[in-house]
Amino acid sequence: MTPLAVSIAGAIASFMLVLVVLELIRSRRLRERYALLWLVTGIALTVLSAWREGLNTIAGWLGVRSYPPAVLFAVGLLFILAVLLHYSTVISRLSDQNVLLAQRLALLEEQSTTSL
Amino acid sequence: MTIDPRLRELRRVAIVPALNEVENIGRVIDELRAFDPGLEIVVVDDGSLDGTARAAAAKGARVLRLPFNLGIGGAVQTGFRFAFENDFDIAVRVDGDGQHDPAQLDRVLAPVLSGEADIVVGSRFAAMGANGYRSSRTRRIGIRLLAGVVSRIVGQRVTDTTSGFQALNREGIALFARDYPHDYPEVEATVMVFRHRLRLVEVPVEMRERGGGRSSITALRSIYYMVKVLLAIFVGLFRRNVVPQEGSE
């Protein structure tokens, strides 16, 4: 069984994550599009930490007998990987767009200097 | 067609967002001209790959060609910025896929011209039962649900929060030029309008089936947008500083 202190600390920390994400959206420092994955992460971790029976059951399915909170680490890690991968795709798109913008700007600049 | 004489004295622009609408854009422009030859037409080409920009320019429309796809929110806002910076008094928004019939613009424009509204939205559902709007099931349910949520929040019955068939006066243009939501923007924009104490009025319109080509919204996407939009609305309610300052992003 998961130690009670671990459940409490886990639930508080994950719930804080949810609150921070919501505050970032509210203050317009984070767009909803990029916040969704973080929110899902925070909510999943909060639920798994607080719902001790559930964590035990899932640990049982996965064959984790000695220390159920290891499932929390696994889930957290999985979501962090997902967020990072998502960011890699976002960065790739941004750099493609950056190239396009620079090219369009160069073409525009050439047009405006030759027409003078 | 005879247009409202009050319209004639105003500087007016039609904002037409278009993504890969080469088959429809020409007809939309022709119909806008037929409705009102004095209407400036601005097509915002949201990164089309099919010659939409050229087709629109060939018809004599002004074309704002975005270097890559910004999504409907970013595209439409480009049009609002154009309207704001060029001192237009009135803007109408008509989608480039031919769904919106420019012949119905007089209805959409009337409340703005009479000074009753800052923003008018052409609603498919305002007149119940009329001509039953056909669309995918998921989308219809989504549209209804969003309308219900938004009506409750703003305290006024709105029936169609996803309609892009709109008319705006100078106040409306100024607001959207400064701040406009992304992705699936009309829903959040509706809430925003009320928070800024602008007056929004719905008028019944019939929309057509889109012409050639495909809509850019699929069922799975609709669900993603729903979640995103609901999140945006609820978080947005707790915002004190509703409009971001220029340069703060």
mmCIF file of C-alpha atoms in Angstrom:
data_model
loop_
_atom_site.group_PDB
_atom_site.id
_atom_site.type_symbol
_atom_site.label_atom_id
_atom_site.label_comp_id
_atom_site.label_asym_id
_atom_site.label_seq_id
_atom_site.Cartn_x
_atom_site.Cartn_y
_atom_site.Cartn_z
ATOM 1 C CA MET A 1 0.000 0.000 0.000
ATOM 2 C CA THR A 2 1.170 3.533 -0.747
ATOM 3 C CA PRO A 3 2.364 5.463 2.329
ATOM 4 C CA LEU A 4 -0.206 8.130 3.220
ATOM 5 C CA ALA A 5 2.414 10.898 3.225
ATOM 6 C CA VAL A 6 3.354 10.056 -0.366
ATOM 7 C CA SER A 7 -0.304 10.276 -1.458
ATOM 8 C CA ILE A 8 -0.806 13.605 0.265
ATOM 9 C CA ALA A 9 2.424 15.169 -1.005
ATOM 10 C CA GLY A 10 1.776 13.819 -4.514
ATOM 11 C CA ALA A 11 -1.790 15.128 -4.619
ATOM 12 C CA ILE A 12 -0.801 18.571 -3.348
ATOM 13 C CA ALA A 13 2.110 18.916 -5.762
ATOM 14 C CA SER A 14 0.061 17.807 -8.793
ATOM 15 C CA PHE A 15 -2.840 20.025 -7.835
ATOM 16 C CA MET A 16 -0.435 22.961 -7.582
ATOM 17 C CA LEU A 17 0.674 22.203 -11.120
ATOM 18 C CA VAL A 18 -2.949 22.455 -12.299
ATOM 19 C CA LEU A 19 -3.396 25.783 -10.510
ATOM 20 C CA VAL A 20 -0.168 27.215 -11.931
ATOM 21 C CA VAL A 21 -1.179 26.205 -15.465
ATOM 22 C CA LEU A 22 -4.623 27.805 -15.045
ATOM 23 C CA GLU A 23 -3.037 30.997 -13.729
ATOM 24 C CA LEU A 24 -0.633 31.095 -16.676
ATOM 25 C CA ILE A 25 -3.563 30.846 -19.081
ATOM 26 C CA ARG A 26 -5.459 33.521 -17.204
ATOM 27 C CA SER A 27 -2.561 35.959 -17.331
ATOM 28 C CA ARG A 28 -2.138 35.171 -21.053
ATOM 29 C CA ARG A 29 1.368 33.794 -20.659
ATOM 30 C CA LEU A 30 0.278 30.372 -21.892
ATOM 31 C CA ARG A 31 -2.034 29.670 -24.790
ATOM 32 C CA GLU A 32 -4.796 27.116 -24.297
ATOM 33 C CA ARG A 33 -3.403 25.083 -27.143
ATOM 34 C CA TYR A 34 -0.149 24.438 -25.300
ATOM 35 C CA ALA A 35 -1.763 24.236 -21.884
ATOM 36 C CA LEU A 36 -4.042 21.280 -22.567
ATOM 37 C CA LEU A 37 -1.314 18.647 -22.315
ATOM 38 C CA TRP A 38 -0.052 20.153 -19.063
ATOM 39 C CA LEU A 39 -3.551 20.209 -17.623
ATOM 40 C CA VAL A 40 -4.116 16.561 -18.519
ATOM 41 C CA THR A 41 -0.773 15.727 -16.881
ATOM 42 C CA GLY A 42 -1.657 17.607 -13.710
ATOM 43 C CA ILE A 43 -5.153 16.150 -13.465
ATOM 44 C CA ALA A 44 -3.980 12.579 -14.116
ATOM 45 C CA LEU A 45 -1.287 12.845 -11.447
ATOM 46 C CA THR A 46 -3.671 14.466 -8.953
ATOM 47 C CA VAL A 47 -6.230 11.706 -9.436
ATOM 48 C CA LEU A 48 -3.655 8.915 -9.190
ATOM 49 C CA SER A 49 -2.121 10.412 -6.042
ATOM 50 C CA ALA A 50 -5.383 11.032 -4.232
ATOM 51 C CA TRP A 51 -7.166 7.842 -5.288
ATOM 52 C CA ARG A 52 -5.087 5.330 -3.339
ATOM 53 C CA GLU A 53 -7.154 2.236 -4.201
ATOM 54 C CA GLY A 54 -6.894 3.069 -7.882
ATOM 55 C CA LEU A 55 -3.138 3.476 -7.742
ATOM 56 C CA ASN A 56 -2.839 0.087 -6.014
ATOM 57 C CA THR A 57 -5.055 -1.603 -8.581
ATOM 58 C CA ILE A 58 -3.154 -0.126 -11.510
ATOM 59 C CA ALA A 59 0.156 -1.056 -9.879
ATOM 60 C CA GLY A 60 -1.204 -4.606 -9.541
ATOM 61 C CA TRP A 61 -2.081 -4.743 -13.260
ATOM 62 C CA LEU A 62 1.384 -3.582 -14.153
ATOM 63 C CA GLY A 63 3.022 -6.129 -11.844
ATOM 64 C CA VAL A 64 4.433 -3.483 -9.498
ATOM 65 C CA ARG A 65 4.022 -5.204 -6.113
ATOM 66 C CA SER A 66 6.636 -3.738 -3.802
ATOM 67 C CA TYR A 67 6.058 0.024 -4.209
ATOM 68 C CA PRO A 68 2.871 1.279 -5.905
ATOM 69 C CA PRO A 69 3.996 4.962 -6.062
ATOM 70 C CA ALA A 70 6.476 3.867 -8.734
ATOM 71 C CA VAL A 71 3.436 4.012 -11.028
ATOM 72 C CA LEU A 72 3.195 7.739 -10.273
ATOM 73 C CA PHE A 73 6.775 8.200 -11.482
ATOM 74 C CA ALA A 74 6.058 6.174 -14.595
ATOM 75 C CA VAL A 75 2.919 8.156 -15.445
ATOM 76 C CA GLY A 76 4.651 11.467 -14.713
ATOM 77 C CA LEU A 77 7.602 10.499 -16.880
ATOM 78 C CA LEU A 78 5.340 9.416 -19.718
ATOM 79 C CA PHE A 79 3.502 12.724 -19.723
ATOM 80 C CA ILE A 80 6.743 14.703 -19.563
ATOM 81 C CA LEU A 81 7.980 12.779 -22.589
ATOM 82 C CA ALA A 82 4.720 13.577 -24.384
ATOM 83 C CA VAL A 83 5.028 17.280 -23.560
ATOM 84 C CA LEU A 84 8.644 17.375 -24.719
ATOM 85 C CA LEU A 85 7.847 15.603 -27.958
ATOM 86 C CA HIS A 86 4.975 18.018 -28.527
ATOM 87 C CA TYR A 87 7.358 20.926 -28.005
ATOM 88 C CA SER A 88 9.822 19.483 -30.489
ATOM 89 C CA THR A 89 7.097 19.495 -33.121
ATOM 90 C CA VAL A 90 6.141 23.036 -32.163
ATOM 91 C CA ILE A 91 9.752 24.239 -32.412
ATOM 92 C CA SER A 92 10.126 22.571 -35.791
ATOM 93 C CA ARG A 93 7.054 24.348 -37.081
ATOM 94 C CA LEU A 94 8.197 27.667 -35.651
ATOM 95 C CA SER A 95 11.618 27.443 -37.283
ATOM 96 C CA ASP A 96 10.039 26.580 -40.648
ATOM 97 C CA GLN A 97 7.788 29.616 -40.301
ATOM 98 C CA ASN A 98 10.744 31.751 -39.299
ATOM 99 C CA VAL A 99 12.573 30.837 -42.502
ATOM 100 C CA LEU A 100 9.480 31.718 -44.514
ATOM 101 C CA LEU A 101 9.122 35.067 -42.765
ATOM 102 C CA ALA A 102 12.774 35.981 -43.359
ATOM 103 C CA GLN A 103 12.458 35.068 -47.047
ATOM 104 C CA ARG A 104 9.242 37.019 -47.460
ATOM 105 C CA LEU A 105 10.842 40.012 -45.743
ATOM 106 C CA ALA A 106 13.916 39.883 -47.990
ATOM 107 C CA LEU A 107 11.689 39.781 -51.088
ATOM 108 C CA LEU A 108 9.614 42.701 -49.818
ATOM 109 C CA GLU A 109 12.698 44.738 -48.971
ATOM 110 C CA GLU A 110 14.124 44.158 -52.421
ATOM 111 C CA GLN A 111 10.823 45.306 -53.976
ATOM 112 C CA SER A 112 10.658 48.456 -51.893
ATOM 113 C CA THR A 113 14.285 49.516 -52.498
ATOM 114 C CA THR A 114 14.193 48.968 -56.271
ATOM 115 C CA SER A 115 10.982 50.941 -56.641
ATOM 116 C CA LEU A 116 12.490 54.035 -54.994
ATOM 117 C CA MET B 1 -29.811 45.438 -55.830
ATOM 118 C CA THR B 2 -30.516 48.636 -53.928
ATOM 119 C CA ILE B 3 -28.525 49.090 -50.779
ATOM 120 C CA ASP B 4 -29.437 51.015 -47.664
ATOM 121 C CA PRO B 5 -28.734 54.728 -48.389
ATOM 122 C CA ARG B 6 -27.090 55.101 -44.978
ATOM 123 C CA LEU B 7 -24.464 52.642 -46.134
ATOM 124 C CA ARG B 8 -23.459 54.790 -49.060
ATOM 125 C CA GLU B 9 -21.874 57.485 -46.918
ATOM 126 C CA LEU B 10 -19.761 55.056 -44.954
ATOM 127 C CA ARG B 11 -16.380 53.561 -45.735
ATOM 128 C CA ARG B 12 -17.129 49.864 -45.807
ATOM 129 C CA VAL B 13 -15.036 46.778 -46.237
ATOM 130 C CA ALA B 14 -15.723 43.065 -46.629
ATOM 131 C CA ILE B 15 -13.233 40.783 -44.923
ATOM 132 C CA VAL B 16 -13.095 37.404 -46.620
ATOM 133 C CA PRO B 17 -10.880 34.782 -44.988
ATOM 134 C CA ALA B 18 -10.011 31.985 -47.413
ATOM 135 C CA LEU B 19 -7.983 28.812 -47.264
ATOM 136 C CA ASN B 20 -7.697 26.837 -50.488
ATOM 137 C CA GLU B 21 -10.926 28.220 -51.933
ATOM 138 C CA VAL B 22 -9.849 28.704 -55.539
ATOM 139 C CA GLU B 23 -13.156 27.171 -56.702
ATOM 140 C CA ASN B 24 -15.348 29.472 -54.626
ATOM 141 C CA ILE B 25 -13.513 32.745 -54.056
ATOM 142 C CA GLY B 26 -14.316 34.283 -57.451
ATOM 143 C CA ARG B 27 -18.032 33.752 -57.038
ATOM 144 C CA VAL B 28 -17.967 35.156 -53.492
ATOM 145 C CA ILE B 29 -16.267 38.317 -54.770
ATOM 146 C CA ASP B 30 -18.734 38.675 -57.645
ATOM 147 C CA GLU B 31 -21.680 38.327 -55.293
ATOM 148 C CA LEU B 32 -20.240 40.888 -52.869
ATOM 149 C CA ARG B 33 -19.868 43.348 -55.758
ATOM 150 C CA ALA B 34 -23.393 42.601 -56.901
ATOM 151 C CA PHE B 35 -24.660 43.436 -53.420
ATOM 152 C CA ASP B 36 -22.685 46.672 -53.143
ATOM 153 C CA PRO B 37 -20.237 47.918 -55.771
ATOM 154 C CA GLY B 38 -18.806 50.444 -53.279
ATOM 155 C CA LEU B 39 -17.660 47.725 -50.914
ATOM 156 C CA GLU B 40 -13.904 47.334 -50.580
ATOM 157 C CA ILE B 41 -13.158 43.612 -50.675
ATOM 158 C CA VAL B 42 -10.193 42.246 -48.769
ATOM 159 C CA VAL B 43 -9.404 38.583 -49.124
ATOM 160 C CA VAL B 44 -7.167 37.221 -46.391
ATOM 161 C CA ASP B 45 -5.406 34.228 -47.886
ATOM 162 C CA ASP B 46 -4.428 32.034 -44.957
ATOM 163 C CA GLY B 47 -1.527 30.245 -46.630
ATOM 164 C CA SER B 48 -3.461 28.622 -49.483
ATOM 165 C CA LEU B 49 -1.580 26.297 -51.817
ATOM 166 C CA ASP B 50 -4.068 26.373 -54.686
ATOM 167 C CA GLY B 51 -3.902 29.850 -56.212
ATOM 168 C CA THR B 52 -6.674 31.368 -54.096
ATOM 169 C CA ALA B 53 -4.702 34.624 -53.821
ATOM 170 C CA ARG B 54 -4.234 34.892 -57.580
ATOM 171 C CA ALA B 55 -7.884 34.115 -58.270
ATOM 172 C CA ALA B 56 -8.960 36.814 -55.812
ATOM 173 C CA ALA B 57 -6.518 39.391 -57.188
ATOM 174 C CA ALA B 58 -7.706 38.631 -60.727
ATOM 175 C CA LYS B 59 -11.202 39.648 -59.613
ATOM 176 C CA GLY B 60 -9.824 42.940 -58.368
ATOM 177 C CA ALA B 61 -9.989 42.228 -54.640
ATOM 178 C CA ARG B 62 -7.273 43.416 -52.278
ATOM 179 C CA VAL B 63 -5.387 40.365 -51.097
ATOM 180 C CA LEU B 64 -3.553 39.997 -47.818
ATOM 181 C CA ARG B 65 -1.446 36.904 -48.326
ATOM 182 C CA LEU B 66 -0.247 35.349 -45.089
ATOM 183 C CA PRO B 67 3.153 33.670 -45.444
ATOM 184 C CA PHE B 68 1.868 30.554 -43.689
ATOM 185 C CA ASN B 69 -1.347 29.251 -42.215
ATOM 186 C CA LEU B 70 -2.291 31.201 -39.095
ATOM 187 C CA GLY B 71 -5.631 29.536 -38.522
ATOM 188 C CA ILE B 72 -8.976 31.260 -38.939
ATOM 189 C CA GLY B 73 -8.550 33.517 -35.889
ATOM 190 C CA GLY B 74 -5.220 34.961 -36.989
ATOM 191 C CA ALA B 75 -6.440 35.313 -40.567
ATOM 192 C CA VAL B 76 -9.633 37.148 -39.675
ATOM 193 C CA GLN B 77 -7.801 39.425 -37.266
ATOM 194 C CA THR B 78 -5.474 40.422 -40.095
ATOM 195 C CA GLY B 79 -8.570 41.674 -41.887
ATOM 196 C CA PHE B 80 -9.789 43.571 -38.818
ATOM 197 C CA ARG B 81 -6.379 45.213 -38.444
ATOM 198 C CA PHE B 82 -6.533 46.262 -42.095
ATOM 199 C CA ALA B 83 -10.007 47.696 -41.551
ATOM 200 C CA PHE B 84 -8.938 49.503 -38.391
ATOM 201 C CA GLU B 85 -5.733 50.998 -39.773
ATOM 202 C CA ASN B 86 -7.417 52.127 -42.963
ATOM 203 C CA ASP B 87 -10.201 53.850 -41.030
ATOM 204 C CA PHE B 88 -13.150 51.874 -42.274
ATOM 205 C CA ASP B 89 -16.466 52.638 -40.567
ATOM 206 C CA ILE B 90 -18.112 49.311 -41.179
ATOM 207 C CA ALA B 91 -16.782 45.832 -41.795
ATOM 208 C CA VAL B 92 -18.621 42.714 -42.823
ATOM 209 C CA ARG B 93 -17.111 39.292 -42.570
ATOM 210 C CA VAL B 94 -18.020 36.727 -45.173
ATOM 211 C CA ASP B 95 -16.342 33.337 -45.418
ATOM 212 C CA GLY B 96 -14.484 32.506 -48.609
ATOM 213 C CA ASP B 97 -16.150 29.118 -49.058
ATOM 214 C CA GLY B 98 -19.436 30.515 -50.333
ATOM 215 C CA GLN B 99 -21.473 29.437 -47.264
ATOM 216 C CA HIS B 100 -22.587 32.977 -46.617
ATOM 217 C CA ASP B 101 -24.857 34.550 -49.185
ATOM 218 C CA PRO B 102 -23.895 38.208 -49.704
ATOM 219 C CA ALA B 103 -27.473 38.909 -50.780
ATOM 220 C CA GLN B 104 -28.429 38.539 -47.107
ATOM 221 C CA LEU B 105 -25.953 41.204 -46.039
ATOM 222 C CA ASP B 106 -28.652 43.879 -45.854
ATOM 223 C CA ARG B 107 -30.233 41.913 -43.009
ATOM 224 C CA VAL B 108 -26.898 41.505 -41.227
ATOM 225 C CA LEU B 109 -26.017 45.173 -41.695
ATOM 226 C CA ALA B 110 -29.342 46.677 -40.579
ATOM 227 C CA PRO B 111 -28.794 46.675 -36.773
ATOM 228 C CA VAL B 112 -25.327 48.219 -37.183
ATOM 229 C CA LEU B 113 -26.638 50.931 -39.500
ATOM 230 C CA SER B 114 -29.496 51.812 -37.167
ATOM 231 C CA GLY B 115 -27.056 52.046 -34.257
ATOM 232 C CA GLU B 116 -28.685 49.188 -32.332
ATOM 233 C CA ALA B 117 -25.638 46.992 -32.331
ATOM 234 C CA ASP B 118 -21.865 47.135 -32.484
ATOM 235 C CA ILE B 119 -21.643 43.589 -33.769
ATOM 236 C CA VAL B 120 -24.250 41.627 -35.687
ATOM 237 C CA VAL B 121 -24.041 37.890 -36.142
ATOM 238 C CA GLY B 122 -25.977 36.043 -38.811
ATOM 239 C CA SER B 123 -27.410 33.027 -37.019
ATOM 240 C CA ARG B 124 -28.504 29.775 -38.593
ATOM 241 C CA PHE B 125 -30.713 28.985 -35.618
ATOM 242 C CA ALA B 126 -32.254 32.336 -34.677
ATOM 243 C CA ALA B 127 -35.328 31.475 -36.738
ATOM 244 C CA MET B 128 -36.181 27.971 -35.594
ATOM 245 C CA GLY B 129 -36.912 25.336 -38.168
ATOM 246 C CA ALA B 130 -36.146 27.573 -41.086
ATOM 247 C CA ASN B 131 -34.411 25.599 -43.761
ATOM 248 C CA GLY B 132 -32.767 23.159 -41.264
ATOM 249 C CA TYR B 133 -29.051 23.733 -41.375
ATOM 250 C CA ARG B 134 -27.272 20.569 -42.437
ATOM 251 C CA SER B 135 -23.918 19.671 -40.941
ATOM 252 C CA SER B 136 -22.225 16.711 -39.280
ATOM 253 C CA ARG B 137 -23.884 15.441 -36.082
ATOM 254 C CA THR B 138 -20.905 16.113 -33.817
ATOM 255 C CA ARG B 139 -20.675 19.604 -35.117
ATOM 256 C CA ARG B 140 -24.348 20.371 -34.620
ATOM 257 C CA ILE B 141 -24.279 19.104 -31.058
ATOM 258 C CA GLY B 142 -21.115 21.112 -30.415
ATOM 259 C CA ILE B 143 -22.666 24.281 -31.808
ATOM 260 C CA ARG B 144 -25.771 23.859 -29.599
ATOM 261 C CA LEU B 145 -23.765 23.109 -26.474
ATOM 262 C CA LEU B 146 -21.488 26.102 -26.935
ATOM 263 C CA ALA B 147 -24.473 28.357 -27.582
ATOM 264 C CA GLY B 148 -26.048 27.180 -24.316
ATOM 265 C CA VAL B 149 -22.896 27.775 -22.279
ATOM 266 C CA VAL B 150 -22.285 31.183 -23.825
ATOM 267 C CA SER B 151 -25.917 32.315 -23.395
ATOM 268 C CA ARG B 152 -25.723 31.502 -19.701
ATOM 269 C CA ILE B 153 -22.436 33.382 -19.271
ATOM 270 C CA VAL B 154 -23.378 36.531 -21.137
ATOM 271 C CA GLY B 155 -26.975 36.631 -19.910
ATOM 272 C CA GLN B 156 -28.485 37.080 -23.368
ATOM 273 C CA ARG B 157 -29.801 34.360 -25.617
ATOM 274 C CA VAL B 158 -27.351 33.620 -28.403
ATOM 275 C CA THR B 159 -28.147 30.775 -30.751
ATOM 276 C CA ASP B 160 -25.157 30.541 -33.036
ATOM 277 C CA THR B 161 -21.750 31.229 -31.534
ATOM 278 C CA THR B 162 -19.805 29.731 -34.416
ATOM 279 C CA SER B 163 -21.126 31.856 -37.247
ATOM 280 C CA GLY B 164 -18.581 33.856 -39.188
ATOM 281 C CA PHE B 165 -21.262 35.862 -41.027
ATOM 282 C CA GLN B 166 -20.961 39.203 -39.238
ATOM 283 C CA ALA B 167 -21.114 42.969 -39.503
ATOM 284 C CA LEU B 168 -19.257 45.358 -37.204
ATOM 285 C CA ASN B 169 -19.114 49.075 -36.618
ATOM 286 C CA ARG B 170 -15.973 51.004 -35.719
ATOM 287 C CA GLU B 171 -16.095 49.911 -32.047
ATOM 288 C CA GLY B 172 -16.350 46.282 -33.029
ATOM 289 C CA ILE B 173 -13.528 46.607 -35.554
ATOM 290 C CA ALA B 174 -11.311 48.308 -32.970
ATOM 291 C CA LEU B 175 -11.892 45.581 -30.396
ATOM 292 C CA PHE B 176 -11.163 42.703 -32.769
ATOM 293 C CA ALA B 177 -8.158 44.480 -34.280
ATOM 294 C CA ARG B 178 -6.616 44.609 -30.804
ATOM 295 C CA ASP B 179 -7.671 41.225 -29.498
ATOM 296 C CA TYR B 180 -9.063 38.213 -31.273
ATOM 297 C CA PRO B 181 -8.978 34.566 -30.172
ATOM 298 C CA HIS B 182 -7.208 31.807 -32.098
ATOM 299 C CA ASP B 183 -8.258 28.537 -33.730
ATOM 300 C CA TYR B 184 -12.042 28.516 -33.416
ATOM 301 C CA PRO B 185 -12.469 32.129 -32.465
ATOM 302 C CA GLU B 186 -16.144 33.069 -32.768
ATOM 303 C CA VAL B 187 -17.222 31.522 -29.477
ATOM 304 C CA GLU B 188 -14.606 33.234 -27.345
ATOM 305 C CA ALA B 189 -15.089 36.414 -29.336
ATOM 306 C CA THR B 190 -18.793 36.424 -28.425
ATOM 307 C CA VAL B 191 -17.972 36.304 -24.720
ATOM 308 C CA MET B 192 -15.301 38.954 -25.221
ATOM 309 C CA VAL B 193 -17.764 41.299 -26.912
ATOM 310 C CA PHE B 194 -20.067 41.194 -23.900
ATOM 311 C CA ARG B 195 -17.248 41.673 -21.420
ATOM 312 C CA HIS B 196 -16.328 44.864 -23.262
ATOM 313 C CA ARG B 197 -19.964 45.960 -23.015
ATOM 314 C CA LEU B 198 -20.407 46.112 -26.751
ATOM 315 C CA ARG B 199 -23.856 45.301 -28.066
ATOM 316 C CA LEU B 200 -24.278 42.079 -29.992
ATOM 317 C CA VAL B 201 -27.405 41.288 -31.971
ATOM 318 C CA GLU B 202 -28.223 38.120 -33.862
ATOM 319 C CA VAL B 203 -30.258 38.110 -37.056
ATOM 320 C CA PRO B 204 -31.564 34.976 -38.753
ATOM 321 C CA VAL B 205 -29.802 33.963 -41.956
ATOM 322 C CA GLU B 206 -29.807 30.879 -44.101
ATOM 323 C CA MET B 207 -26.465 29.449 -44.945
ATOM 324 C CA ARG B 208 -25.716 27.489 -48.066
ATOM 325 C CA GLU B 209 -23.890 24.242 -48.441
ATOM 326 C CA ARG B 210 -20.296 25.069 -49.161
ATOM 327 C CA GLY B 211 -19.371 25.127 -52.844
ATOM 328 C CA GLY B 212 -16.544 22.951 -54.119
ATOM 329 C CA GLY B 213 -13.668 21.794 -51.933
ATOM 330 C CA ARG B 214 -13.670 20.542 -48.358
ATOM 331 C CA SER B 215 -14.272 22.132 -44.986
ATOM 332 C CA SER B 216 -11.172 22.334 -42.830
ATOM 333 C CA ILE B 217 -13.011 21.047 -39.747
ATOM 334 C CA THR B 218 -13.286 17.305 -39.046
ATOM 335 C CA ALA B 219 -15.218 15.530 -36.284
ATOM 336 C CA LEU B 220 -12.201 14.772 -34.100
ATOM 337 C CA ARG B 221 -11.002 18.333 -34.445
ATOM 338 C CA SER B 222 -14.418 19.605 -33.393
ATOM 339 C CA ILE B 223 -14.067 17.758 -30.097
ATOM 340 C CA TYR B 224 -10.571 19.110 -29.514
ATOM 341 C CA TYR B 225 -11.794 22.624 -30.265
ATOM 342 C CA MET B 226 -14.742 22.182 -27.921
ATOM 343 C CA VAL B 227 -12.476 21.306 -25.011
ATOM 344 C CA LYS B 228 -10.074 24.096 -25.884
ATOM 345 C CA VAL B 229 -12.783 26.700 -26.323
ATOM 346 C CA LEU B 230 -14.575 25.772 -23.088
ATOM 347 C CA LEU B 231 -11.275 25.999 -21.226
ATOM 348 C CA ALA B 232 -10.550 29.358 -22.797
ATOM 349 C CA ILE B 233 -13.998 30.703 -21.906
ATOM 350 C CA PHE B 234 -13.887 29.600 -18.288
ATOM 351 C CA VAL B 235 -10.354 30.778 -17.657
ATOM 352 C CA GLY B 236 -11.124 33.984 -19.537
ATOM 353 C CA LEU B 237 -13.886 34.767 -17.080
ATOM 354 C CA PHE B 238 -11.286 35.271 -14.372
ATOM 355 C CA ARG B 239 -9.306 37.758 -16.410
ATOM 356 C CA ARG B 240 -9.302 41.295 -15.111
ATOM 357 C CA ASN B 241 -7.265 42.955 -17.813
ATOM 358 C CA VAL B 242 -9.368 41.796 -20.726
ATOM 359 C CA VAL B 243 -7.366 43.259 -23.550
ATOM 360 C CA PRO B 244 -3.626 42.656 -23.859
ATOM 361 C CA GLN B 245 -1.514 45.735 -24.395
ATOM 362 C CA GLU B 246 0.233 46.117 -27.735
ATOM 363 C CA GLY B 247 3.622 44.399 -27.624
ATOM 364 C CA SER B 248 2.936 42.366 -24.481
ATOM 365 C CA GLU B 249 2.828 39.017 -26.264
#
